[in-house]
């Protein structure tokens, strides 16, 4: 099989994409790392595209990533090439952004309190400060801090509003489809700096909460990351869910965990491509 792994050569996350490429090559496939956006005609060149760390991590230009991705996906469709993640989930970030958090919060799921309509302001907890985020943004780009006194003039247009929450750490759970693989805890968090995380085994109830959202998403084939904020030793709340091309922090894993993930990831990809 001819495989292209979509990445960004100018970002540090490319190291984990080399790990994935090497693993597929060891199975006998021809694998290329492709710098995004792709500058050549790839129609009929690849049987499979794996969407990985193609993010633009520059706040001044990151919005162009979504424009380039849409053009790229249109070309993928025209070429009849398969793509992983399958990007057909109900909550797919590249299409719908953070809007799903408001929907899940209203339905009582264990997510950070979130609204996308000012008429719902009364369902948020009363705190001193709030965070306004665009539906489609990442790495904290274009976030705005809003005080309680500013809520009277608040507007939300393709944006969500959340209370600013005090937390101990950020805990990220990683899945292949809906099967839990490993978890990393960042203290205090991944933003704005990246402390070295440690692996942990979260309580089953949090794995179940993450799986519930992954199942609601109903993507055909995906590698998922569900991020929690740890509020106390035994309490966590879901910050967000990513199913398109989340960074998987593979270089930070111990050998046993990494090998387990690669085996399960490739199995899911092969099963998906065989059934398409």
XYZ file of N, CA and C in Angstrom:
828
model
N 0.852 -1.193 0.000
C 0.000 0.000 0.000
C 0.889 1.245 0.000
N 0.482 2.240 -0.751
C 1.189 3.513 -0.805
C 0.522 4.470 0.177
N 1.271 4.937 1.179
C 0.716 5.732 2.270
C 1.395 7.091 2.325
N 0.601 8.138 2.390
C 1.112 9.484 2.618
C 0.669 9.956 3.989
N 1.603 10.411 4.807
C 1.285 10.914 6.141
C 1.423 12.431 6.121
N 0.317 13.087 6.339
C 0.267 14.551 6.249
C 0.799 15.165 7.532
N 1.826 16.001 7.418
C 2.459 16.580 8.587
C 2.868 18.017 8.262
N 3.643 18.616 9.160
C 4.172 19.961 8.919
C 5.632 19.966 9.328
N 6.509 20.088 8.352
C 7.939 19.969 8.623
C 8.477 21.090 9.516
N 7.766 22.193 9.596
C 8.283 23.310 10.392
C 7.900 23.218 11.862
N 7.097 22.214 12.231
C 6.667 22.077 13.616
C 7.388 20.911 14.293
N 7.544 21.014 15.603
C 8.299 20.004 16.353
C 7.559 18.676 16.454
N 6.244 18.666 16.230
C 5.455 17.443 16.402
C 5.717 16.411 15.306
N 6.480 16.771 14.289
C 6.724 15.855 13.178
C 7.446 14.591 13.636
N 8.164 14.653 14.750
C 8.924 13.495 15.223
C 8.013 12.284 15.414
N 6.798 12.489 15.929
C 5.920 11.339 16.132
C 5.392 10.801 14.807
N 5.323 11.644 13.787
C 4.871 11.176 12.479
C 5.930 10.288 11.822
N 7.206 10.558 12.104
C 8.266 9.657 11.651
C 8.112 8.289 12.305
N 7.715 8.278 13.571
C 7.523 7.010 14.285
C 6.429 6.187 13.616
N 5.321 6.837 13.277
C 4.207 6.141 12.622
C 4.618 5.675 11.226
N 5.319 6.548 10.495
C 5.763 6.187 9.145
C 6.679 4.972 9.184
N 7.612 4.951 10.113
C 8.559 3.837 10.232
C 7.812 2.533 10.529
N 6.795 2.602 11.375
C 6.047 1.408 11.753
C 5.294 0.821 10.559
N 4.667 1.678 9.754
C 3.983 1.184 8.551
C 4.998 0.647 7.531
N 6.145 1.317 7.407
C 7.169 0.850 6.458
C 7.680 -0.533 6.857
N 7.778 -0.805 8.148
C 8.218 -2.118 8.610
C 7.230 -3.220 8.236
N 5.989 -2.846 7.942
C 4.994 -3.814 7.470
C 5.059 -4.001 5.957
N 5.996 -3.310 5.306
C 6.185 -3.498 3.876
C 5.529 -2.461 2.986
N 5.012 -1.382 3.572
C 4.339 -0.357 2.777
C 5.322 0.743 2.356
N 4.987 1.410 1.267
C 5.748 2.584 0.839
C 5.135 3.802 1.518
N 5.918 4.497 2.308
C 5.393 5.572 3.139
C 6.168 6.864 2.893
N 5.425 7.956 2.670
C 6.021 9.284 2.526
C 5.432 10.218 3.571
N 6.281 11.061 4.151
C 5.799 12.178 4.955
C 5.576 13.356 4.026
N 4.393 13.943 4.073
C 4.006 15.011 3.157
C 3.856 16.325 3.911
N 4.621 17.329 3.508
C 4.524 18.641 4.141
C 3.236 19.324 3.713
N 2.473 19.815 4.697
C 1.181 20.445 4.413
C 1.324 21.964 4.420
N 0.690 22.677 3.457
C -0.146 22.149 2.375
C 0.695 21.532 1.250
N 0.161 20.488 0.641
C 0.873 19.746 -0.403
C 0.994 20.603 -1.661
N 2.186 20.622 -2.222
C 2.464 21.485 -3.367
C 2.534 20.726 -4.687
N 2.075 19.476 -4.698
C 2.125 18.725 -5.949
C 0.814 17.972 -6.152
N 0.576 17.515 -7.366
C -0.632 16.759 -7.686
C -0.452 15.319 -7.227
N -1.283 14.888 -6.266
C -1.093 13.551 -5.691
C -2.156 12.547 -6.149
N -2.995 12.943 -7.071
C -4.038 12.037 -7.545
C -3.413 10.752 -8.088
N -3.955 9.621 -7.618
C -3.501 8.283 -8.022
C -2.088 7.948 -7.550
N -1.545 8.750 -6.623
C -0.215 8.473 -6.090
C -0.305 7.619 -4.827
N -1.325 7.878 -3.974
C -1.434 7.198 -2.687
C -2.756 6.433 -2.576
N -2.675 5.306 -1.892
C -3.880 4.534 -1.575
C -4.511 5.009 -0.281
N -3.696 5.588 0.601
C -4.165 6.018 1.909
C -3.434 7.279 2.334
N -4.193 8.225 2.864
C -3.627 9.414 3.487
C -3.933 9.347 4.978
N -2.913 9.536 5.806
C -3.116 9.630 7.252
C -2.906 11.080 7.648
N -3.972 11.704 8.134
C -3.916 13.108 8.533
C -3.310 13.194 9.928
N -2.129 13.782 10.028
C -1.443 13.887 11.322
C -1.165 15.337 11.663
N 0.049 15.608 12.090
C 0.334 16.933 12.662
C 0.553 18.005 11.598
N -0.517 18.319 10.886
C -0.425 19.314 9.827
C -0.788 20.717 10.322
N -0.979 20.859 11.611
C -1.413 22.140 12.167
C -0.435 23.269 11.851
N -0.985 24.467 11.707
C -0.182 25.684 11.642
C -0.194 26.280 13.050
N 0.956 26.336 13.707
C 1.022 26.784 15.093
C 1.395 28.256 15.224
N 1.098 29.018 14.170
C 1.296 30.465 14.199
C -0.073 31.131 14.325
N -0.277 31.880 15.393
C -1.596 32.480 15.639
C -2.006 33.455 14.542
N -1.048 34.039 13.844
C -1.361 35.010 12.799
C -1.839 34.356 11.508
N -1.525 33.076 11.318
C -1.843 32.431 10.041
C -2.644 31.139 10.182
N -2.961 30.724 11.423
C -3.544 29.394 11.619
C -4.890 29.207 10.919
N -5.654 30.275 10.730
C -6.967 30.124 10.093
C -6.841 29.602 8.662
N -5.714 29.879 8.038
C -5.520 29.404 6.670
C -5.428 27.887 6.608
N -5.061 27.261 7.742
C -4.987 25.794 7.793
C -6.310 25.177 7.371
N -7.405 25.727 7.861
C -8.715 25.150 7.578
C -9.106 25.331 6.109
N -8.713 26.462 5.525
C -8.965 26.666 4.097
C -8.173 25.671 3.258
N -6.906 25.508 3.612
C -6.062 24.570 2.867
C -6.537 23.133 3.059
N -6.989 22.808 4.268
C -7.456 21.456 4.530
C -8.710 21.144 3.719
N -9.615 22.106 3.630
C -10.832 21.884 2.836
C -10.492 21.615 1.376
N -9.560 22.389 0.829
C -9.146 22.174 -0.558
C -8.499 20.804 -0.714
N -7.698 20.435 0.257
C -7.021 19.144 0.212
C -8.028 17.998 0.253
N -8.995 18.080 1.152
C -9.988 17.013 1.288
C -10.826 16.872 0.023
N -11.093 17.973 -0.651
C -11.809 17.903 -1.929
C -10.994 17.119 -2.957
N -9.683 17.327 -2.952
C -8.818 16.586 -3.879
C -8.762 15.107 -3.509
N -8.786 14.814 -2.200
C -8.795 13.424 -1.756
C -10.040 12.725 -2.274
N -11.187 13.417 -2.170
C -12.444 12.852 -2.653
C -12.380 12.578 -4.150
N -11.820 13.515 -4.900
C -11.710 13.359 -6.349
C -10.787 12.203 -6.729
N -9.797 11.915 -5.877
C -8.813 10.888 -6.210
C -9.233 9.498 -5.743
N -10.346 9.409 -4.998
C -10.814 8.135 -4.426
C -9.806 7.526 -3.468
N -8.952 8.367 -2.909
C -7.985 7.916 -1.923
C -8.674 7.830 -0.561
N -8.330 6.825 0.232
C -8.883 6.693 1.578
C -8.129 7.632 2.515
N -8.812 8.088 3.578
C -8.162 8.994 4.528
C -8.490 8.567 5.951
N -7.501 8.656 6.817
C -7.632 8.386 8.248
C -7.013 9.577 8.985
N -7.674 10.153 9.974
C -8.995 9.797 10.460
C -10.058 10.024 9.387
N -11.174 9.305 9.556
C -12.179 9.304 8.502
C -12.934 10.629 8.392
N -12.885 11.473 9.421
C -13.441 12.834 9.379
C -14.940 12.866 9.110
N -15.648 11.781 9.425
C -17.095 11.759 9.201
C -17.870 11.761 10.513
N -17.202 12.113 11.606
C -17.855 12.118 12.910
C -18.801 13.288 13.094
N -19.777 13.106 13.964
C -20.782 14.135 14.251
C -20.141 15.385 14.843
N -19.042 15.219 15.593
C -18.395 16.348 16.264
C -17.076 16.730 15.610
N -16.853 16.329 14.363
C -15.559 16.554 13.740
C -15.098 17.998 13.903
N -13.933 18.173 14.509
C -13.461 19.508 14.866
C -13.247 20.400 13.652
N -12.712 19.836 12.585
C -12.392 20.658 11.417
C -13.642 21.263 10.779
N -14.800 20.629 11.001
C -16.037 21.144 10.428
C -16.840 21.969 11.429
N -16.905 21.487 12.680
C -17.843 22.058 13.647
C -17.186 22.740 14.838
N -15.889 22.555 14.996
C -15.202 23.216 16.082
C -15.724 22.812 17.454
N -15.791 23.778 18.361
C -16.146 23.526 19.756
C -17.643 23.608 20.030
N -18.440 23.752 19.005
C -19.878 23.906 19.193
C -20.474 22.725 19.942
N -19.950 21.527 19.724
C -20.500 20.328 20.355
C -20.472 20.407 21.879
N -19.517 21.180 22.457
C -19.416 21.282 23.909
C -20.661 21.917 24.512
N -21.226 22.917 23.823
C -22.452 23.542 24.309
C -23.611 22.545 24.268
N -23.663 21.755 23.211
C -24.714 20.739 23.075
C -24.603 19.691 24.179
N -23.382 19.216 24.422
C -23.188 18.186 25.442
C -23.462 18.716 26.848
N -23.070 19.965 27.111
C -23.298 20.549 28.436
C -24.790 20.657 28.732
N -25.552 21.093 27.757
C -26.999 21.200 27.949
C -27.643 19.848 28.239
N -27.039 18.803 27.700
C -27.592 17.455 27.884
C -27.076 16.775 29.150
N -26.219 17.472 29.907
C -25.798 16.951 31.193
C -24.532 16.130 31.203
N -23.757 16.160 30.114
C -22.501 15.409 30.089
C -21.440 16.131 30.924
N -20.445 15.374 31.358
C -19.396 15.904 32.228
C -18.359 16.686 31.422
N -18.789 17.830 30.898
C -17.907 18.706 30.126
C -17.840 20.064 30.806
N -16.811 20.822 30.469
C -16.700 22.188 30.978
C -17.973 22.952 30.611
N -18.598 23.652 31.579
C -19.798 24.426 31.256
C -19.556 25.321 30.044
N -20.425 25.200 29.036
C -20.200 25.863 27.754
C -21.527 26.301 27.159
N -21.577 27.540 26.645
C -22.737 27.998 25.880
C -22.262 28.602 24.571
N -23.151 28.636 23.588
C -22.853 29.321 22.326
C -23.960 30.299 21.963
N -24.814 30.604 22.947
C -25.921 31.537 22.747
C -26.044 32.377 24.021
N -26.034 33.700 23.870
C -26.075 34.576 25.052
C -27.349 34.379 25.862
N -28.402 33.869 25.238
C -29.642 33.625 25.975
C -29.488 32.517 27.013
N -28.418 31.752 26.918
C -28.181 30.658 27.857
C -27.221 31.042 28.975
N -26.915 32.322 29.113
C -25.903 32.755 30.073
C -26.247 32.324 31.493
N -27.541 32.204 31.783
C -27.966 31.855 33.148
C -27.651 30.405 33.525
N -27.295 29.559 32.554
C -26.993 28.161 32.903
C -25.514 27.965 33.221
N -24.709 29.018 33.050
C -23.303 28.948 33.427
C -23.144 29.301 34.901
N -22.163 28.732 35.576
C -21.888 29.141 36.956
C -21.410 30.587 36.993
N -21.674 31.271 38.095
C -21.247 32.654 38.260
C -19.818 32.669 38.796
N -18.913 33.230 37.995
C -17.506 33.340 38.385
C -17.010 34.735 38.038
N -15.800 35.061 38.461
C -15.257 36.387 38.187
C -14.879 36.562 36.722
N -14.355 35.491 36.097
C -13.861 35.612 34.723
C -14.344 34.451 33.870
N -14.514 34.732 32.577
C -14.954 33.744 31.592
C -13.988 33.774 30.411
N -14.019 32.718 29.622
C -13.189 32.628 28.421
C -14.092 32.494 27.206
N -13.890 33.362 26.219
C -14.621 33.278 24.948
C -13.671 32.719 23.896
N -14.126 31.655 23.204
C -13.280 30.975 22.226
C -14.013 30.850 20.896
N -13.320 31.043 19.781
C -13.938 30.755 18.475
C -14.267 29.271 18.383
N -15.310 28.935 17.644
C -15.623 27.524 17.406
C -14.386 26.777 16.907
N -13.778 27.353 15.890
C -12.684 26.659 15.218
C -11.368 27.392 15.489
N -10.711 26.956 16.550
C -9.378 27.467 16.872
C -8.705 26.421 17.755
N -7.417 26.585 17.962
C -6.680 25.629 18.772
C -5.476 26.326 19.385
N -4.830 25.643 20.339
C -3.650 26.180 21.029
C -3.915 27.523 21.711
N -5.165 27.767 22.063
C -5.495 29.015 22.743
C -5.551 30.219 21.831
N -5.475 30.027 20.510
C -5.483 31.146 19.574
C -6.818 31.893 19.637
N -6.727 33.208 19.667
C -7.886 34.114 19.616
C -8.850 33.935 20.789
N -8.368 33.407 21.894
C -9.199 33.372 23.100
C -9.275 34.782 23.694
N -10.407 35.089 24.320
C -10.579 36.365 24.993
C -11.066 36.132 26.417
N -10.545 36.908 27.342
C -10.994 36.817 28.725
C -12.083 37.851 28.960
N -13.184 37.428 29.539
C -14.349 38.283 29.782
C -14.629 38.322 31.278
N -14.835 39.484 31.834
C -15.188 39.566 33.247
C -16.705 39.421 33.403
N -17.117 39.121 34.613
C -18.548 38.978 34.899
C -19.294 40.265 34.536
N -18.671 41.415 34.799
C -19.316 42.702 34.511
C -19.479 42.963 33.022
N -18.724 42.239 32.194
C -18.809 42.432 30.740
C -19.927 41.611 30.105
N -20.552 40.729 30.868
C -21.519 39.816 30.275
C -22.727 40.535 29.708
N -23.033 41.721 30.233
C -24.201 42.452 29.747
C -24.087 42.887 28.305
N -22.859 43.039 27.808
C -22.642 43.454 26.415
C -22.047 42.322 25.565
N -22.114 41.117 26.101
C -21.515 39.978 25.410
C -22.246 39.632 24.119
N -21.474 39.315 23.083
C -22.025 38.751 21.845
C -21.259 37.465 21.533
N -21.958 36.498 20.959
C -21.337 35.245 20.552
C -21.711 34.967 19.102
N -20.723 34.948 18.232
C -20.932 34.629 16.830
C -19.905 33.571 16.443
N -20.376 32.344 16.266
C -19.473 31.222 16.015
C -18.415 31.139 17.107
N -18.875 31.333 18.352
C -17.987 31.311 19.507
C -18.679 30.604 20.669
N -17.886 30.132 21.609
C -18.425 29.575 22.843
C -17.898 30.384 24.017
N -18.647 30.322 25.120
C -18.240 30.983 26.362
C -18.184 29.941 27.461
N -17.096 29.982 28.250
C -16.905 29.044 29.350
C -16.399 29.802 30.569
N -16.745 29.330 31.769
C -16.147 29.940 32.960
C -14.664 29.618 33.025
N -13.872 30.541 33.562
C -12.463 30.271 33.775
C -12.341 29.406 35.021
N -11.828 28.193 34.838
C -11.841 27.192 35.898
C -10.440 27.022 36.492
N -10.379 26.956 37.818
C -9.128 26.631 38.482
C -8.966 25.114 38.489
N -7.801 24.648 38.061
C -7.591 23.215 37.987
C -6.161 22.869 38.388
N -5.957 21.592 38.678
C -4.647 21.120 39.145
C -3.746 20.731 37.978
N -4.330 20.024 36.998
C -3.548 19.512 35.878
C -4.465 19.223 34.701
N -3.855 18.914 33.556
C -4.603 18.484 32.381
C -4.265 17.020 32.115
N -5.293 16.210 31.991
C -5.129 14.777 31.779
C -5.687 14.420 30.412
N -4.859 13.802 29.574
C -5.271 13.492 28.213
C -5.366 11.980 28.040
N -6.535 11.530 27.599
C -6.779 10.112 27.354
C -6.757 9.869 25.851
N -6.041 8.845 25.426
C -5.844 8.568 24.010
C -6.519 7.247 23.650
N -7.178 7.243 22.489
C -7.952 6.092 22.055
C -7.675 5.785 20.586
N -7.774 4.522 20.226
C -7.918 4.118 18.831
C -9.381 3.728 18.678
N -10.092 4.470 17.828
C -11.557 4.375 17.803
C -12.046 4.570 19.236
N -12.763 3.607 19.816
C -13.244 3.797 21.193
C -12.503 2.918 22.205
N -11.308 2.479 21.836
C -10.538 1.610 22.721
C -9.411 2.407 23.392
N -9.448 2.446 24.713
C -8.470 3.211 25.477
C -7.071 2.640 25.284
N -6.095 3.544 25.096
C -4.707 3.133 24.875
C -3.784 3.553 26.028
N -3.796 4.835 26.376
C -2.926 5.333 27.433
C -3.406 6.724 27.840
N -2.841 7.230 28.933
C -3.191 8.572 29.405
C -1.924 9.284 29.869
N -1.878 10.587 29.656
C -0.768 11.420 30.093
C -1.317 12.567 30.935
N -0.608 12.878 32.003
C -1.014 13.996 32.863
C 0.035 15.094 32.801
N -0.416 16.298 32.480
C 0.440 17.474 32.407
C 0.125 18.371 33.605
N 1.139 18.681 34.395
C 0.940 19.548 35.545
C 1.800 20.802 35.376
N 1.188 22.015 35.314
C -0.242 22.245 35.492
C -1.091 22.005 34.244
N -0.551 22.245 33.048
C -1.334 22.036 31.824
C -0.390 22.071 30.634
N -0.946 21.891 29.425
C -0.129 21.957 28.206
C -0.014 23.374 27.666
N -0.790 24.300 28.200
C -0.801 25.659 27.657
C -0.569 26.654 28.780
N 0.283 27.662 28.593
C 0.977 28.028 27.345
C 2.319 27.314 27.152
N 2.808 26.588 28.165
C 4.055 25.851 28.030
C 3.776 24.365 28.182
N 4.721 23.545 27.796
C 4.528 22.096 27.782
C 5.414 21.423 28.816
N 4.920 21.228 30.040
C 5.714 20.483 31.021
C 5.802 19.013 30.624
N 6.805 18.317 31.115
C 6.937 16.887 30.824
C 5.822 16.126 31.542
N 5.032 15.327 30.810
C 3.916 14.617 31.442
C 4.377 13.283 32.025
N 3.494 12.645 32.765
C 3.736 11.278 33.207
C 2.545 10.424 32.814
N 2.817 9.160 32.531
C 1.737 8.232 32.204
C 0.976 7.867 33.474
N -0.310 7.657 33.338
C -1.119 7.219 34.461
C -2.264 6.368 33.945
N -2.889 5.637 34.846
C -4.080 4.871 34.522
C -5.254 5.572 35.192
N -6.124 6.233 34.438
C -7.243 6.974 35.040
C -8.309 6.033 35.570
N -9.135 6.544 36.468
C -10.270 5.774 36.957
C -11.152 5.363 35.784
N -11.733 4.192 35.878
C -12.558 3.663 34.798
C -13.712 4.584 34.458
N -14.236 5.303 35.454
C -15.393 6.163 35.175
C -15.047 7.256 34.169
N -13.794 7.732 34.193
C -13.397 8.777 33.239
C -13.147 8.177 31.857
N -12.612 6.968 31.808
C -12.496 6.277 30.527
C -13.882 6.078 29.926
N -14.837 5.675 30.752
C -16.212 5.458 30.271
C -16.835 6.752 29.761
N -16.577 7.867 30.450
C -17.123 9.157 30.010
C -16.541 9.550 28.654
N -15.254 9.314 28.477
C -14.625 9.620 27.195
C -15.181 8.732 26.088
N -15.317 7.438 26.360
C -15.833 6.500 25.370
C -17.261 6.874 24.978
N -18.038 7.359 25.927
C -19.411 7.751 25.628
C -19.447 8.842 24.563
N -18.553 9.816 24.666
C -18.512 10.902 23.679
C -17.970 10.400 22.348
N -16.951 9.539 22.394
C -16.414 8.971 21.160
C -17.501 8.193 20.424
N -18.301 7.436 21.159
C -19.387 6.674 20.537
C -20.464 7.587 19.962
N -20.732 8.694 20.636
C -21.696 9.667 20.107
C -21.199 10.264 18.793
N -19.888 10.420 18.676
C -19.298 11.019 17.482
C -19.490 10.143 16.243
N -19.390 8.826 16.414
C -19.683 7.858 15.356
C -18.785 7.994 14.125
N -17.506 8.270 14.334
C -16.575 8.295 13.205
C -16.274 6.872 12.756
N -16.054 6.690 11.458
C -15.799 5.348 10.919
C -14.457 4.787 11.364
N -13.454 5.650 11.424
C -12.121 5.226 11.865
C -11.395 6.462 12.379
N -10.912 6.398 13.612
C -10.294 7.600 14.165
C -9.330 7.250 15.283
N -8.371 8.139 15.486
C -7.565 8.095 16.700
C -7.958 9.334 17.481
N -8.367 9.138 18.718
C -9.022 10.196 19.481
C -8.226 10.578 20.722
N -8.356 11.850 21.089
C -7.795 12.321 22.354
C -8.901 13.079 23.077
N -9.139 12.687 24.322
C -10.127 13.383 25.142
C -9.377 14.018 26.299
N -9.466 15.350 26.384
C -8.715 16.111 27.385
C -9.610 16.436 28.584
N -9.115 16.147 29.762
C -9.802 16.459 31.011
C -9.010 17.508 31.789
N -9.720 18.280 32.610
C -9.089 19.101 33.632
C -9.278 18.398 34.966
N -8.193 18.219 35.702
C -8.303 17.620 37.033
C -8.621 18.728 38.041
N -9.770 18.614 38.685
C -10.204 19.615 39.654
C -9.792 19.229 41.071
N -9.725 17.939 41.327
C -9.271 17.412 42.611
C -8.728 16.019 42.351
N -8.298 15.334 43.390
C -7.697 14.023 43.217
C -8.646 13.045 42.530
N -9.938 13.152 42.822
C -10.907 12.193 42.278
C -12.001 12.846 41.440
N -11.747 14.069 40.962
C -12.740 14.755 40.131
C -12.071 15.356 38.900
N -12.601 15.023 37.734
C -12.120 15.599 36.484
C -13.324 15.980 35.630
N -13.084 16.900 34.686
C -14.143 17.360 33.797
C -13.570 17.468 32.388
N -14.354 17.084 31.389
C -13.867 17.073 30.011
C -13.707 18.493 29.469
N -12.514 18.790 28.994
C -12.224 20.094 28.399
C -12.565 20.106 26.920
N -12.141 19.072 26.198
C -12.459 18.986 24.778
C -12.160 17.603 24.240
N -12.610 17.389 23.016
C -12.480 16.101 22.356
C -11.925 16.353 20.960
N -10.956 15.549 20.541
C -10.356 15.731 19.213
C -10.321 14.407 18.475
N -10.801 14.409 17.229
C -10.865 13.159 16.462
C -10.229 13.270 15.091
N -9.688 14.421 14.726
C -9.181 14.553 13.360
C -7.683 14.296 13.296
N -6.862 15.139 13.908
C -5.419 14.917 13.867
C -4.761 15.408 15.152
N -5.203 14.869 16.298
C -4.600 15.312 17.563
C -3.164 14.853 17.694
N -2.347 15.698 18.318
C -1.004 15.260 18.656
C -1.105 14.138 19.684
N -0.327 13.073 19.492
C -0.428 11.877 20.328
C 0.724 11.745 21.323
N 1.690 12.669 21.277
C 2.824 12.668 22.214
C 3.568 11.329 22.224
N 3.689 10.695 21.068
C 4.300 9.369 20.997
C 5.752 9.329 21.476
N 6.581 10.350 21.197
C 7.974 10.265 21.651
C 8.112 10.229 23.176
N 7.060 10.579 23.903
C 7.129 10.627 25.361
C 6.736 9.306 26.018
N 6.277 8.344 25.219
C 5.780 7.095 25.775
C 6.900 6.097 26.035
N 6.683 5.241 27.023
C 7.621 4.143 27.223
C 7.473 3.164 26.059
N 8.476 2.342 25.841
C 8.503 1.450 24.686
C 7.304 0.518 24.651
N 6.928 -0.027 25.795
C 5.806 -0.968 25.844
C 4.502 -0.301 25.426
N 4.237 0.896 25.960
C 3.009 1.619 25.619
C 2.999 2.010 24.145
N 4.146 2.483 23.647
C 4.245 2.889 22.245
C 3.974 1.712 21.315
N 4.603 0.578 21.572
C 4.414 -0.584 20.707
C 2.970 -1.067 20.720
N 2.343 -1.040 21.879
C 0.936 -1.421 21.985
C 0.070 -0.493 21.147
N 0.331 0.823 21.255
C -0.471 1.778 20.487
C -0.282 1.572 18.987
N 0.954 1.453 18.528
C 1.216 1.300 17.100
C 0.544 0.052 16.548
N 0.603 -1.036 17.293
C -0.044 -2.273 16.863
C -1.545 -2.076 16.709
N -2.183 -1.457 17.701
C -3.632 -1.259 17.658
C -4.033 -0.223 16.610
N -3.205 0.816 16.463
C -3.495 1.843 15.470
C -3.454 1.259 14.060
N -2.410 0.501 13.761
C -2.293 -0.087 12.424
C -3.410 -1.098 12.172
N -3.770 -1.865 13.189
C -4.861 -2.829 13.039
C -6.150 -2.113 12.647
N -6.451 -0.993 13.294
C -7.669 -0.243 12.984
C -7.624 0.315 11.568
N -6.452 0.824 11.168
C -6.299 1.378 9.819
C -6.470 0.285 8.772
N -5.841 -0.876 8.971
C -5.950 -1.964 8.001
C -7.393 -2.463 7.904
N -8.056 -2.575 9.029
C -9.455 -3.033 9.035
C -10.331 -2.037 8.278
N -10.091 -0.760 8.488
C -10.872 0.287 7.804
C -10.635 0.267 6.300
N -9.374 0.194 5.889
C -9.070 0.240 4.458
C -9.541 -1.038 3.749
N -9.493 -2.167 4.432
C -9.949 -3.428 3.836
C -11.454 -3.430 3.591
N -12.175 -2.674 4.434
C -13.645 -2.646 4.317
C -14.149 -1.546 3.410
N -13.272 -0.681 2.938
C -13.713 0.436 2.089
C -13.797 -0.006 0.623
